């Protein structure tokens, strides 16, 4: 019922910036918590940042001070502004949304397709 489409990944040099976007579409769905995970091959998926519908945010220590999560509720979009990028930030970044399905009165997590971020030394 809900689809998340990501964009904004790419190749940047260390110290550079990228802005990831994730837009949700669907019917009869309320987006509650949204956030970003990242995953490196062979490693566990790491939660980077979350944001609640009221704007409250949380960050992993590894990205705090460098990344900023935000959302535009009118556009059903969550963003991840990544500054001062480091090679260790290289990963596939996945957005997610914890969604309340109004007609079904249930909650479910939906995932974006992933977008590659590569930071060169």
PDB file of C-alpha atoms in Angstrom:
ATOM      1  CA  UNK A   1       0.000   0.000   0.000  1.00  0.00           C
ATOM      2  CA  UNK A   2       2.982   2.301   0.550  1.00  0.00           C
ATOM      3  CA  UNK A   3       5.996   2.749  -1.676  1.00  0.00           C
ATOM      4  CA  UNK A   4       9.183   4.614  -0.813  1.00  0.00           C
ATOM      5  CA  UNK A   5      11.407   5.927  -3.585  1.00  0.00           C
ATOM      6  CA  UNK A   6      14.895   7.186  -2.814  1.00  0.00           C
ATOM      7  CA  UNK A   7      17.175   9.509  -4.707  1.00  0.00           C
ATOM      8  CA  UNK A   8      20.285  11.585  -4.203  1.00  0.00           C
ATOM      9  CA  UNK A   9      23.038   9.027  -3.841  1.00  0.00           C
ATOM     10  CA  UNK A  10      26.268   9.239  -5.721  1.00  0.00           C
ATOM     11  CA  UNK A  11      30.028   9.525  -5.580  1.00  0.00           C
ATOM     12  CA  UNK A  12      31.642  12.337  -3.625  1.00  0.00           C
ATOM     13  CA  UNK A  13      35.039  13.133  -2.231  1.00  0.00           C
ATOM     14  CA  UNK A  14      35.784  13.118   1.470  1.00  0.00           C
ATOM     15  CA  UNK A  15      34.592  16.326   3.050  1.00  0.00           C
ATOM     16  CA  UNK A  16      31.831  16.750   0.525  1.00  0.00           C
ATOM     17  CA  UNK A  17      28.079  16.682   0.928  1.00  0.00           C
ATOM     18  CA  UNK A  18      25.078  14.821  -0.384  1.00  0.00           C
ATOM     19  CA  UNK A  19      21.382  15.163   0.219  1.00  0.00           C
ATOM     20  CA  UNK A  20      19.255  12.043   0.087  1.00  0.00           C
ATOM     21  CA  UNK A  21      15.521  12.177  -0.456  1.00  0.00           C
ATOM     22  CA  UNK A  22      12.863   9.577   0.136  1.00  0.00           C
ATOM     23  CA  UNK A  23       9.293  10.139  -0.974  1.00  0.00           C
ATOM     24  CA  UNK A  24       6.387   8.001   0.129  1.00  0.00           C
ATOM     25  CA  UNK A  25       3.220   7.330  -1.801  1.00  0.00           C
ATOM     26  CA  UNK A  26       0.136   5.364  -0.941  1.00  0.00           C
ATOM     27  CA  UNK A  27      -3.434   5.515   0.192  1.00  0.00           C
ATOM     28  CA  UNK A  28      -4.894   5.720   3.672  1.00  0.00           C
ATOM     29  CA  UNK A  29      -1.519   5.713   5.321  1.00  0.00           C
ATOM     30  CA  UNK A  30      -0.075   7.926   8.011  1.00  0.00           C
ATOM     31  CA  UNK A  31       3.682   8.293   8.172  1.00  0.00           C
ATOM     32  CA  UNK A  32       4.817   8.222  11.770  1.00  0.00           C
ATOM     33  CA  UNK A  33       8.528   7.610  12.277  1.00  0.00           C
ATOM     34  CA  UNK A  34      10.762   7.883   9.229  1.00  0.00           C
ATOM     35  CA  UNK A  35      14.462   7.309   9.075  1.00  0.00           C
ATOM     36  CA  UNK A  36      17.577   6.100   7.358  1.00  0.00           C
ATOM     37  CA  UNK A  37      19.639   2.955   7.680  1.00  0.00           C
ATOM     38  CA  UNK A  38      22.863   2.185   5.919  1.00  0.00           C
ATOM     39  CA  UNK A  39      24.443  -1.125   5.068  1.00  0.00           C
ATOM     40  CA  UNK A  40      27.894  -2.204   3.970  1.00  0.00           C
ATOM     41  CA  UNK A  41      28.280  -5.659   2.397  1.00  0.00           C
ATOM     42  CA  UNK A  42      29.091  -8.191   5.071  1.00  0.00           C
ATOM     43  CA  UNK A  43      28.064  -5.914   7.918  1.00  0.00           C
ATOM     44  CA  UNK A  44      24.910  -5.370   9.901  1.00  0.00           C
ATOM     45  CA  UNK A  45      22.511  -2.686   8.857  1.00  0.00           C
ATOM     46  CA  UNK A  46      23.108   0.461  10.924  1.00  0.00           C
ATOM     47  CA  UNK A  47      20.444   2.931  11.935  1.00  0.00           C
ATOM     48  CA  UNK A  48      21.671   6.432  11.139  1.00  0.00           C
ATOM     49  CA  UNK A  49      18.828   8.772  11.982  1.00  0.00           C
ATOM     50  CA  UNK A  50      15.136   8.915  12.730  1.00  0.00           C
ATOM     51  CA  UNK A  51      12.525  11.616  12.748  1.00  0.00           C
ATOM     52  CA  UNK A  52       9.026  11.616  14.154  1.00  0.00           C
ATOM     53  CA  UNK A  53       6.143  13.455  12.548  1.00  0.00           C
ATOM     54  CA  UNK A  54       6.463  16.272  15.097  1.00  0.00           C
ATOM     55  CA  UNK A  55      10.066  16.844  14.066  1.00  0.00           C
ATOM     56  CA  UNK A  56      11.846  15.107  16.932  1.00  0.00           C
ATOM     57  CA  UNK A  57      15.111  13.550  15.772  1.00  0.00           C
ATOM     58  CA  UNK A  58      17.691  11.007  16.870  1.00  0.00           C
ATOM     59  CA  UNK A  59      21.106  10.252  15.433  1.00  0.00           C
ATOM     60  CA  UNK A  60      23.678   7.543  15.648  1.00  0.00           C
ATOM     61  CA  UNK A  61      26.894   8.661  17.291  1.00  0.00           C
ATOM     62  CA  UNK A  62      28.768   7.927  14.091  1.00  0.00           C
ATOM     63  CA  UNK A  63      26.866  10.600  12.162  1.00  0.00           C
ATOM     64  CA  UNK A  64      25.820  13.075  14.837  1.00  0.00           C
ATOM     65  CA  UNK A  65      27.008  16.574  14.049  1.00  0.00           C
ATOM     66  CA  UNK A  66      27.489  15.768  10.376  1.00  0.00           C
ATOM     67  CA  UNK A  67      24.119  14.463   9.194  1.00  0.00           C
ATOM     68  CA  UNK A  68      20.758  16.163   9.513  1.00  0.00           C
ATOM     69  CA  UNK A  69      17.442  14.433   9.034  1.00  0.00           C
ATOM     70  CA  UNK A  70      14.353  16.427   8.157  1.00  0.00           C
ATOM     71  CA  UNK A  71      10.936  15.861   6.687  1.00  0.00           C
ATOM     72  CA  UNK A  72       8.319  17.672   4.704  1.00  0.00           C
ATOM     73  CA  UNK A  73       5.015  16.213   5.763  1.00  0.00           C
ATOM     74  CA  UNK A  74       3.117  17.960   2.983  1.00  0.00           C
ATOM     75  CA  UNK A  75       5.330  16.219   0.431  1.00  0.00           C
ATOM     76  CA  UNK A  76       5.545  12.902   2.291  1.00  0.00           C
ATOM     77  CA  UNK A  77       9.297  13.179   2.027  1.00  0.00           C
ATOM     78  CA  UNK A  78      12.184  12.605   4.391  1.00  0.00           C
ATOM     79  CA  UNK A  79      15.664  13.957   3.729  1.00  0.00           C
ATOM     80  CA  UNK A  80      19.136  13.172   4.939  1.00  0.00           C
ATOM     81  CA  UNK A  81      21.610  15.999   4.555  1.00  0.00           C
ATOM     82  CA  UNK A  82      25.092  14.521   4.803  1.00  0.00           C
ATOM     83  CA  UNK A  83      27.986  16.898   5.341  1.00  0.00           C
ATOM     84  CA  UNK A  84      31.672  16.347   6.034  1.00  0.00           C
ATOM     85  CA  UNK A  85      31.432  12.923   4.458  1.00  0.00           C
ATOM     86  CA  UNK A  86      34.050  10.327   5.261  1.00  0.00           C
ATOM     87  CA  UNK A  87      35.049   7.178   3.379  1.00  0.00           C
ATOM     88  CA  UNK A  88      33.528   5.137   6.201  1.00  0.00           C
ATOM     89  CA  UNK A  89      30.149   6.618   5.297  1.00  0.00           C
ATOM     90  CA  UNK A  90      30.241   4.586   2.097  1.00  0.00           C
ATOM     91  CA  UNK A  91      27.213   2.311   2.098  1.00  0.00           C
ATOM     92  CA  UNK A  92      23.839   1.657   0.596  1.00  0.00           C
ATOM     93  CA  UNK A  93      21.390   3.937   2.350  1.00  0.00           C
ATOM     94  CA  UNK A  94      17.829   2.772   2.906  1.00  0.00           C
ATOM     95  CA  UNK A  95      14.987   4.950   4.028  1.00  0.00           C
ATOM     96  CA  UNK A  96      12.117   3.510   5.973  1.00  0.00           C
ATOM     97  CA  UNK A  97       8.771   4.590   7.260  1.00  0.00           C
ATOM     98  CA  UNK A  98       6.766   3.208  10.123  1.00  0.00           C
ATOM     99  CA  UNK A  99       3.297   3.586   8.734  1.00  0.00           C
ATOM    100  CA  UNK A 100      -0.108   3.476  10.308  1.00  0.00           C
ATOM    101  CA  UNK A 101      -2.516   1.951   7.809  1.00  0.00           C
ATOM    102  CA  UNK A 102      -5.715   3.735   8.605  1.00  0.00           C
ATOM    103  CA  UNK A 103      -8.265   1.438   7.014  1.00  0.00           C
ATOM    104  CA  UNK A 104      -6.594  -1.677   8.368  1.00  0.00           C
ATOM    105  CA  UNK A 105      -5.833  -0.164  11.784  1.00  0.00           C
ATOM    106  CA  UNK A 106      -2.371  -1.694  11.680  1.00  0.00           C
ATOM    107  CA  UNK A 107       1.226  -0.553  11.608  1.00  0.00           C
ATOM    108  CA  UNK A 108       3.886  -1.724   9.215  1.00  0.00           C
ATOM    109  CA  UNK A 109       7.423  -0.787   8.241  1.00  0.00           C
ATOM    110  CA  UNK A 110       8.129  -0.010   4.600  1.00  0.00           C
ATOM    111  CA  UNK A 111      11.534   0.286   2.973  1.00  0.00           C
ATOM    112  CA  UNK A 112      13.005   2.227   0.122  1.00  0.00           C
ATOM    113  CA  UNK A 113      14.969   0.521  -2.609  1.00  0.00           C
ATOM    114  CA  UNK A 114      18.324   1.793  -1.404  1.00  0.00           C
ATOM    115  CA  UNK A 115      20.700   4.320  -2.881  1.00  0.00           C
ATOM    116  CA  UNK A 116      24.463   3.964  -3.096  1.00  0.00           C
ATOM    117  CA  UNK A 117      26.663   6.548  -1.424  1.00  0.00           C
ATOM    118  CA  UNK A 118      30.364   6.292  -2.146  1.00  0.00           C
ATOM    119  CA  UNK A 119      32.893   8.593  -0.517  1.00  0.00           C
ATOM    120  CA  UNK A 120      36.372   8.547  -1.966  1.00  0.00           C
ATOM    121  CA  UNK A 121      39.431   9.411   0.127  1.00  0.00           C
TER     122      UNK A 121
END
